[in-house]
């Protein structure tokens, strides 16, 4: 579903991704862990067309991110084409980014494409089903300010799902939550994994990574230091840098 080949990304003089190679298979829960500043968010943003890579190749579902290939030449995608591709990718951030003036149901219904494609009644019906899926049917009429952080994050997940994405990206989805609310959000993510959703999850929740993850990459300083099955990497890290990081978070 995602393939990175020698992906580099710099901000000005600062090289943040220094040649990332990895592969995420269909229906896999792929966990990305590493210290702050190691480039995890940047990598997700590159996958989601929010940043342009400087070198290498990045593919989502077999298609190059950001470019169209004609013969040997690459042509940058136009904004309209990028917008179309982004519909296939759902993204959930640390902060929930809901529209404060809309109810939970409206936040999910108004995922813009849905309304256009299906008409408002059908979009609303599907939004309701999604709120049910994240356990919030009874909060459909609440505004974000009337929801806990964990509930807001579950609405954000429902909203991302409303686009019927092929791939979900989670950027530390539970880091901003009070500890007692983390479990509900992780349960929703576990449910998505059971339904076969392909997910890339940047997380410090090593319990989740161990139980639900199919693959885990440890990134540090813009490179992949170590990768493998989460139980292997977490249980028997091969590199000193991985061990040092895990000793702080486990
Ligand atoms: N828009 C930007 N302009 C300049 N530098 C940036 C920008 N975005 C990120 N960086 C830098 O890139 C590096 C990697 O940032 P990134 O957010 O990808 O790391 P991260 O591993 O996700 O960290 P965290 O866990 O703290 O979110 C950091 O040093 C950051 O300061």
Coordinates of C-alpha atoms and ligand atoms in Angstrom, one line a residue:
X1 CA 0.0 0.0 0.0
X2 CA 2.9 2.3 0.7
X3 CA 6.5 2.0 -0.6
X4 CA 9.3 4.4 0.2
X5 CA 12.5 4.2 -1.7
X6 CA 15.4 6.4 -0.6
X7 CA 13.0 9.2 0.5
X8 CA 14.8 12.4 1.4
X9 CA 13.2 15.6 2.8
X10 CA 14.9 18.8 3.8
X11 CA 13.6 22.0 5.3
X12 CA 16.1 24.6 4.0
X13 CA 19.5 23.3 5.0
X14 CA 18.1 20.8 7.5
X15 CA 17.8 17.3 6.2
X16 CA 14.9 15.7 8.2
X17 CA 14.5 12.4 6.2
X18 CA 17.8 10.9 5.0
X19 CA 16.8 8.1 2.7
X20 CA 13.8 6.2 4.1
X21 CA 13.2 2.7 2.6
X22 CA 10.2 0.8 3.8
X23 CA 7.1 -1.0 2.7
X24 CA 3.6 -1.1 4.2
X25 CA 1.4 -4.0 3.0
X26 CA -2.3 -4.0 2.5
X27 CA -4.3 -4.4 5.8
X28 CA -1.1 -4.0 7.9
X29 CA -0.9 -2.0 11.1
X30 CA 2.4 -0.4 10.7
X31 CA 3.8 1.4 13.7
X32 CA 6.4 4.2 13.5
X33 CA 8.2 5.0 16.7
X34 CA 11.2 7.1 17.6
X35 CA 12.3 10.1 19.6
X36 CA 10.9 13.6 19.1
X37 CA 12.3 15.2 16.0
X38 CA 13.3 12.0 14.2
X39 CA 11.0 12.8 11.2
X40 CA 8.0 10.6 11.9
X41 CA 5.4 13.4 11.3
X42 CA 7.3 14.6 8.3
X43 CA 7.2 11.2 6.8
X44 CA 3.4 10.9 7.3
X45 CA 3.0 14.4 5.8
X46 CA 4.9 13.4 2.7
X47 CA 2.7 10.3 2.3
X48 CA -0.4 12.6 2.6
X49 CA 0.8 15.1 -0.1
X50 CA 1.3 17.8 2.6
X51 CA 5.1 18.0 1.9
X52 CA 7.1 17.3 -1.2
X53 CA 10.0 15.0 -1.0
X54 CA 13.4 16.2 -2.3
X55 CA 14.7 12.8 -3.6
X56 CA 13.7 9.2 -3.8
X57 CA 10.3 7.7 -4.7
X58 CA 7.2 7.4 -2.6
X59 CA 4.3 5.3 -3.8
X60 CA 0.7 4.9 -2.4
X61 CA -1.3 2.1 -3.7
X62 CA 1.2 1.6 -6.6
X63 CA 1.0 5.3 -7.7
X64 CA 3.8 7.8 -7.2
X65 CA 3.0 10.5 -4.7
X66 CA 3.0 14.0 -6.1
X67 CA 3.9 13.0 -9.7
X68 CA 2.6 11.5 -12.8
X69 CA 5.0 9.4 -14.9
X70 CA 5.1 9.7 -18.6
X71 CA 7.8 7.5 -20.2
X72 CA 10.9 8.4 -18.3
X73 CA 9.7 11.8 -17.3
X74 CA 7.9 12.9 -14.1
X75 CA 5.3 15.6 -14.1
X76 CA 4.2 17.3 -10.9
X77 CA 0.5 16.7 -10.2
X78 CA -1.8 19.7 -10.3
X79 CA -3.6 20.8 -7.1
X80 CA -6.8 19.3 -8.4
X81 CA -5.2 15.9 -9.0
X82 CA -3.5 16.0 -5.5
X83 CA -6.9 16.7 -3.9
X84 CA -8.4 13.7 -5.6
X85 CA -5.5 11.4 -4.4
X86 CA -5.8 12.8 -0.9
X87 CA -9.3 11.5 -0.6
X88 CA -7.9 8.0 -0.4
X89 CA -5.9 8.8 2.7
X90 CA -7.5 9.6 6.1
X91 CA -5.3 11.4 8.6
X92 CA -5.8 11.8 12.3
X93 CA -3.7 14.2 14.2
X94 CA -2.6 14.6 17.8
X95 CA -5.0 17.6 18.1
X96 CA -8.5 16.7 16.9
X97 CA -9.1 19.7 14.6
X98 CA -12.9 19.5 14.6
X99 CA -15.0 22.4 13.5
X100 CA -16.1 24.0 16.8
X101 CA -19.3 25.4 15.4
X102 CA -20.5 22.1 14.1
X103 CA -22.0 19.1 16.0
X104 CA -20.3 15.7 16.0
X105 CA -22.7 14.6 13.3
X106 CA -22.1 17.7 11.2
X107 CA -18.4 17.3 11.5
X108 CA -18.6 13.8 10.0
X109 CA -21.3 14.6 7.5
X110 CA -19.6 17.6 6.1
X111 CA -16.5 15.7 5.0
X112 CA -16.9 17.7 1.8
X113 CA -16.8 15.1 -0.8
X114 CA -19.4 12.9 0.8
X115 CA -22.1 15.5 0.6
X116 CA -21.4 16.2 -3.0
X117 CA -21.2 12.6 -4.0
X118 CA -24.1 11.1 -2.2
X119 CA -26.4 14.0 -1.3
X120 CA -26.9 15.3 2.2
X121 CA -29.4 12.6 3.4
X122 CA -27.2 9.7 2.4
X123 CA -24.1 11.4 3.8
X124 CA -25.8 12.0 7.1
X125 CA -27.0 8.4 7.3
X126 CA -23.4 7.2 6.7
X127 CA -22.0 9.7 9.2
X128 CA -24.4 8.4 11.8
X129 CA -23.3 4.8 11.1
X130 CA -19.7 5.9 11.5
X131 CA -20.4 7.7 14.8
X132 CA -22.0 4.4 15.9
X133 CA -18.9 2.6 14.9
X134 CA -16.7 4.8 17.1
X135 CA -19.3 4.4 20.0
X136 CA -20.7 7.9 19.8
X137 CA -24.1 7.6 18.3
X138 CA -25.6 9.2 21.5
X139 CA -23.3 12.2 21.2
X140 CA -24.2 13.1 17.6
X141 CA -25.8 16.4 18.6
X142 CA -22.9 17.5 20.8
X143 CA -20.5 20.3 19.8
X144 CA -16.8 19.6 20.3
X145 CA -16.7 21.7 23.5
X146 CA -19.3 19.3 24.9
X147 CA -17.1 16.2 24.2
X148 CA -14.1 14.9 26.1
X149 CA -10.8 14.8 24.3
X150 CA -11.1 11.1 23.7
X151 CA -14.6 11.6 22.2
X152 CA -13.4 14.4 20.0
X153 CA -10.6 12.2 18.7
X154 CA -13.1 9.4 17.9
X155 CA -15.2 11.9 16.0
X156 CA -12.0 12.9 14.1
X157 CA -11.5 9.2 13.2
X158 CA -15.1 8.9 12.0
X159 CA -14.6 12.0 9.9
X160 CA -11.5 10.6 8.3
X161 CA -13.4 7.4 7.6
X162 CA -16.2 9.3 5.9
X163 CA -14.0 9.7 2.9
X164 CA -13.8 5.9 2.6
X165 CA -10.0 6.0 2.6
X166 CA -7.7 3.1 1.5
X167 CA -5.1 4.1 4.1
X168 CA -5.3 5.8 7.5
X169 CA -2.5 7.7 9.0
X170 CA -2.4 8.4 12.7
X171 CA 0.0 10.9 14.1
X172 CA 0.3 10.3 17.9
X173 CA -3.5 10.2 18.1
X174 CA -3.5 9.6 21.9
X175 CA -0.7 11.9 23.0
X176 CA -2.9 14.9 23.9
X177 CA -5.4 12.8 25.9
X178 CA -5.8 12.2 29.6
X179 CA -4.6 8.7 30.3
X180 CA -8.1 7.4 31.2
X181 CA -9.3 8.4 27.7
X182 CA -6.6 6.7 25.7
X183 CA -8.1 3.2 25.8
X184 CA -11.3 4.2 24.1
X185 CA -9.4 5.6 21.1
X186 CA -7.1 2.7 20.9
X187 CA -10.1 0.3 21.0
X188 CA -11.5 2.1 17.9
X189 CA -8.2 1.8 16.2
X190 CA -8.1 -1.9 17.1
X191 CA -11.5 -2.3 15.6
X192 CA -10.3 -0.7 12.3
X193 CA -7.4 -3.1 12.3
X194 CA -9.7 -6.0 12.7
X195 CA -11.8 -4.8 9.8
X196 CA -8.6 -4.9 7.6
X197 CA -7.8 -1.2 7.4
X198 CA -4.2 -0.4 6.4
X199 CA -2.9 1.9 9.0
X200 CA 0.4 3.7 9.7
X201 CA 0.5 4.7 13.3
X202 CA 3.0 7.1 14.9
X203 CA 2.7 6.3 18.6
X204 CA 4.4 6.0 21.9
X205 CA 1.8 3.4 23.0
X206 CA 4.1 0.4 22.9
X207 CA 1.4 -1.9 24.3
X208 CA -0.8 -1.1 21.3
X209 CA 2.1 -1.6 19.0
X210 CA 2.9 -5.0 20.5
X211 CA -0.7 -6.3 20.5
X212 CA -2.1 -4.8 17.3
X213 CA 0.9 -3.9 15.2
X214 CA 2.0 -6.2 12.3
X215 CA 5.3 -4.3 11.7
X216 CA 7.3 -1.7 13.5
X217 CA 10.0 0.7 12.4
X218 CA 12.2 2.6 14.8
X219 CA 13.3 5.9 13.3
X220 CA 16.0 8.2 14.7
X221 CA 17.7 11.2 13.1
X222 CA 15.8 10.8 9.8
X223 CA 16.8 7.2 9.2
X224 CA 15.3 3.8 9.8
X225 CA 17.4 2.3 12.5
X226 CA 15.6 -1.0 13.0
X227 CA 12.5 -2.7 11.7
X228 CA 10.6 -6.0 12.2
X229 CA 7.7 -7.5 14.0
X230 CA 6.8 -5.3 17.0
X231 CA 7.3 -8.2 19.4
X232 CA 10.8 -8.8 18.0
X233 CA 11.9 -5.1 18.0
X234 CA 10.4 -4.3 21.3
X235 CA 11.3 -7.5 23.0
X236 CA 14.8 -7.9 21.6
X237 CA 16.1 -4.6 20.1
X238 CA 19.3 -5.1 18.1
X239 CA 20.6 -1.5 18.1
X240 CA 21.9 0.5 21.0
X241 CA 19.8 3.5 19.8
X242 CA 16.6 1.5 19.9
X243 CA 17.5 0.1 23.3
X244 CA 18.2 3.6 24.6
X245 CA 14.8 4.9 23.3
X246 CA 12.8 1.9 24.6
X247 CA 14.4 2.2 28.0
X248 CA 12.7 5.6 28.3
X249 CA 9.3 4.7 27.0
X250 CA 8.6 1.1 28.0
Ligands
LIG1 N1 7.9 23.0 8.4 C1 9.1 22.9 8.9 N2 10.1 23.7 8.7 C2 11.3 23.5 9.3 N3 11.6 22.5 10.0 C3 10.7 21.6 10.3 C4 9.3 21.7 9.8 N4 8.6 20.6 10.2 C5 9.4 19.9 10.9 N5 10.7 20.4 11.0 C6 11.8 19.9 11.7 O1 12.0 18.5 11.2 C7 12.4 17.7 12.3 C8 11.5 16.5 12.3 O2 10.2 16.9 12.7 P1 9.0 15.8 12.8 O3 7.9 16.6 13.3 O4 8.9 15.1 11.6 O5 9.6 14.8 13.9 P2 8.8 13.8 14.8 O6 9.6 12.6 14.8 O7 7.4 13.6 14.3 O8 8.8 14.5 16.2 P3 7.6 14.6 17.3 O9 7.5 13.2 17.9 O10 8.1 15.6 18.3 O11 6.3 15.0 16.6 C9 12.4 18.5 13.5 O12 13.8 18.9 13.8 C10 11.6 19.7 13.2 O13 12.0 20.8 13.9

